[in-house]
XYZ file of N, CA, C and O in Angstrom:
248
model
N 0.900 -1.084 0.116
C 0.093 0.190 -0.436
C 1.018 1.385 0.445
O 2.034 1.525 0.886
N 0.333 2.187 -0.612
C 1.367 3.490 -0.380
C 0.572 5.151 0.450
O -0.495 3.914 0.752
N 1.632 5.056 0.696
C 1.336 6.191 2.085
C 0.495 7.860 0.429
O 1.911 8.090 0.282
N -0.474 7.855 0.823
C -0.728 8.783 -0.697
C -0.624 9.600 0.656
O -1.123 10.337 1.506
N -0.411 11.972 -0.840
C 0.057 12.712 0.210
C -1.680 13.123 0.513
O -2.256 12.638 0.056
N -1.697 14.213 2.098
C -2.715 13.799 2.210
C -3.827 15.392 1.278
O -4.794 14.335 0.880
N -4.091 16.157 1.154
C -4.147 16.519 0.600
C -4.745 15.753 -1.200
O -5.588 15.588 -1.580
N -4.304 14.882 -2.043
C -4.551 13.760 -3.211
C -6.332 12.415 -2.353
O -6.854 12.351 -2.171
N -5.437 12.261 -1.099
C -6.104 10.715 -0.445
C -7.457 11.989 0.337
O -8.786 11.324 -0.011
N -7.880 12.237 0.362
C -8.396 14.202 0.247
C -9.863 14.149 -0.829
O -11.241 13.439 0.401
N -9.146 14.419 -2.045
C -9.817 15.089 -2.800
C -10.792 13.616 -3.802
O -10.965 13.705 -4.568
N -9.701 12.836 -3.695
C -10.857 11.806 -4.391
C -11.210 10.976 -3.329
O -12.132 9.601 -3.849
N -10.799 10.670 -1.989
C -11.793 10.518 -1.922
C -13.569 10.756 -1.687
O -14.715 10.254 -1.422
N -13.708 11.765 -2.589
C -14.911 12.745 -2.819
C -15.453 12.408 -3.417
O -16.263 13.264 -4.413
N -14.863 12.349 -4.986
C -14.994 11.995 -5.633
C -14.397 10.591 -6.715
O -14.075 10.311 -6.401
N -16.581 9.854 -6.899
C -16.275 8.516 -6.564
C -15.027 8.347 -7.928
O -14.000 7.414 -8.325
N -15.996 9.225 -9.497
C -15.159 8.752 -10.662
C -14.084 7.845 -10.188
O -12.878 7.446 -10.957
N -12.941 9.808 -10.015
C -11.268 9.503 -9.500
C -11.544 8.298 -8.523
O -9.635 7.728 -9.678
N -11.738 7.687 -7.741
C -11.509 7.260 -6.861
C -11.372 5.528 -7.987
O -10.476 4.871 -7.611
N -12.341 5.376 -8.264
C -12.472 4.508 -9.038
C -11.441 4.135 -9.848
O -10.925 3.360 -10.218
N -11.386 4.281 -11.275
C -10.114 4.940 -12.174
C -8.441 4.946 -11.268
O -7.946 3.713 -11.483
N -9.010 5.620 -10.366
C -7.405 5.120 -9.418
C -7.227 3.423 -8.667
O -6.408 2.595 -9.032
N -8.036 3.277 -8.306
C -8.023 1.462 -7.558
C -7.827 0.776 -8.853
O -7.540 -0.674 -7.987
N -8.601 1.652 -10.028
C -8.789 0.070 -11.285
C -7.245 -0.261 -11.496
O -6.910 -0.625 -12.471
N -6.548 1.119 -11.475
C -5.177 1.234 -12.516
C -3.967 -0.414 -11.670
O -4.197 -0.533 -10.086
N -3.093 -0.032 -12.994
C -2.215 -0.565 -12.115
C -1.585 -0.400 -10.752
O -0.999 1.156 -10.105
N -0.901 -1.523 -9.693
C 0.145 -0.424 -9.085
C 1.473 0.129 -9.732
O 1.729 1.363 -9.180
N 2.573 0.053 -10.726
C 3.191 1.211 -11.415
C 2.126 2.148 -10.787
O 2.537 3.820 -10.883
N 0.890 2.554 -12.345
C 0.035 3.446 -12.441
C -0.364 4.069 -11.551
O -0.152 5.298 -11.510
N -0.630 3.445 -10.328
C -0.795 4.558 -8.387
C -0.066 5.147 -8.358
O -0.229 6.626 -8.075
N 1.746 4.417 -8.357
C 3.053 5.212 -7.572
C 2.718 6.184 -9.069
O 3.181 7.475 -8.586
N 2.816 6.025 -10.000
C 3.055 7.081 -11.451
C 2.066 8.401 -11.830
O 2.666 9.314 -11.103
N 0.805 8.220 -10.572
C -0.103 8.653 -10.140
C 0.071 9.587 -8.828
O 0.518 11.256 -8.592
N 0.311 9.365 -8.372
C 0.421 9.474 -6.283
C 1.228 11.143 -7.050
O 2.143 11.796 -6.609
N 3.160 10.639 -7.324
C 4.546 10.933 -7.843
C 3.659 12.451 -8.104
O 4.297 13.458 -8.096
N 3.220 11.852 -9.620
C 2.507 13.453 -9.822
C 1.203 14.487 -9.270
O 2.155 15.419 -9.138
N 1.123 13.801 -8.443
C -0.346 14.724 -6.927
C 1.112 15.201 -6.161
O 1.052 16.298 -5.758
N 2.205 14.430 -5.587
C 2.600 15.563 -4.709
C 3.738 16.117 -5.551
O 4.230 17.615 -4.960
N 4.180 16.071 -6.890
C 4.210 17.627 -7.741
C 3.365 18.738 -8.042
O 3.679 19.808 -7.837
N 2.582 19.169 -7.975
C 1.359 19.496 -7.498
C 1.733 21.108 -6.219
O 1.608 20.008 -4.991
N 1.237 22.523 -6.407
C 1.573 23.519 -6.194
C 0.410 23.552 -4.821
O 0.785 24.379 -3.627
N -1.655 23.896 -5.909
C -1.589 23.301 -5.104
C -3.158 23.185 -4.562
O -2.911 21.948 -5.253
N -3.630 23.304 -3.623
C -5.671 23.243 -3.985
C -5.760 22.890 -4.808
O -6.732 21.835 -5.562
N -5.956 23.409 -6.291
C -6.666 24.028 -7.032
C -5.760 23.540 -8.166
O -6.642 22.410 -9.184
N -4.426 23.297 -8.369
C -4.621 22.000 -9.032
C -4.994 20.612 -8.628
O -4.559 19.557 -10.009
N -4.745 20.518 -6.906
C -5.068 18.945 -7.254
C -6.598 19.094 -7.094
O -6.367 17.611 -7.814
N -7.200 19.428 -7.066
C -8.566 19.701 -7.084
C -8.389 19.425 -9.297
O -9.200 17.632 -9.344
N -8.001 19.843 -9.580
C -8.024 19.447 -11.808
C -7.704 18.512 -11.969
O -7.594 18.331 -13.272
N -6.325 17.947 -10.788
C -6.304 16.460 -11.285
C -6.527 15.353 -11.183
O -7.485 14.812 -11.250
N -7.716 16.122 -10.018
C -8.470 14.938 -8.989
C -10.080 14.923 -10.591
O -10.347 13.475 -11.148
N -10.080 15.808 -11.232
C -11.352 15.766 -12.037
C -10.591 15.505 -13.490
O -11.286 14.635 -13.453
N -9.528 15.257 -13.789
C -9.272 15.216 -14.583
C -8.779 12.943 -14.405
O -8.971 12.765 -16.109
N -8.240 12.813 -13.254
C -8.639 11.247 -13.441
C -10.400 10.109 -13.480
O -10.123 9.821 -14.364
N -10.625 11.823 -12.324
C -12.496 11.345 -12.535
C -12.804 11.442 -14.746
O -13.771 9.961 -14.678
N -12.375 12.392 -15.467
C -13.036 11.885 -17.118
C -11.756 10.803 -17.529
O -12.483 9.934 -18.474
N -11.164 10.565 -17.519
C -9.726 9.675 -17.512
C -10.671 8.606 -17.120
O -11.019 7.182 -17.828
N -12.235 7.680 -15.694
C -12.044 6.826 -15.479
C -13.908 6.825 -16.362
O -14.429 6.137 -16.889
N -14.439 8.111 -16.941
C -15.589 7.784 -18.258
C -14.967 8.367 -19.165
O -15.527 6.728 -20.313
N -14.428 8.843 -19.524
C -13.346 8.452 -21.150
C -13.195 6.593 -20.797
O -13.518 5.919 -22.127
N -12.277 5.935 -20.143
C -12.592 4.677 -20.128
C -13.941 3.556 -19.675
O -14.074 2.153 -20.383
N -14.881 4.093 -19.534
C -15.837 3.083 -19.567
C -17.026 3.387 -21.066
O -17.803 2.808 -20.999
N -16.677 3.965 -21.681
C -17.502 4.875 -23.011
C -17.029 3.417 -24.727
O -15.980 2.588 -24.079
């Protein structure tokens, strides 16, 4: 299991589509998502990233 950045963990817990997308990634892909989340500088950037992940989940179910 990974240690999630606090802001990422809180934000993804509130977005079902983003959480589902993240949980269905491989372990390596999850690590890459977490690495990217750690690079973000603001709450707004984090929320935008979570929205991006949610859209990826929507795109994968089409």
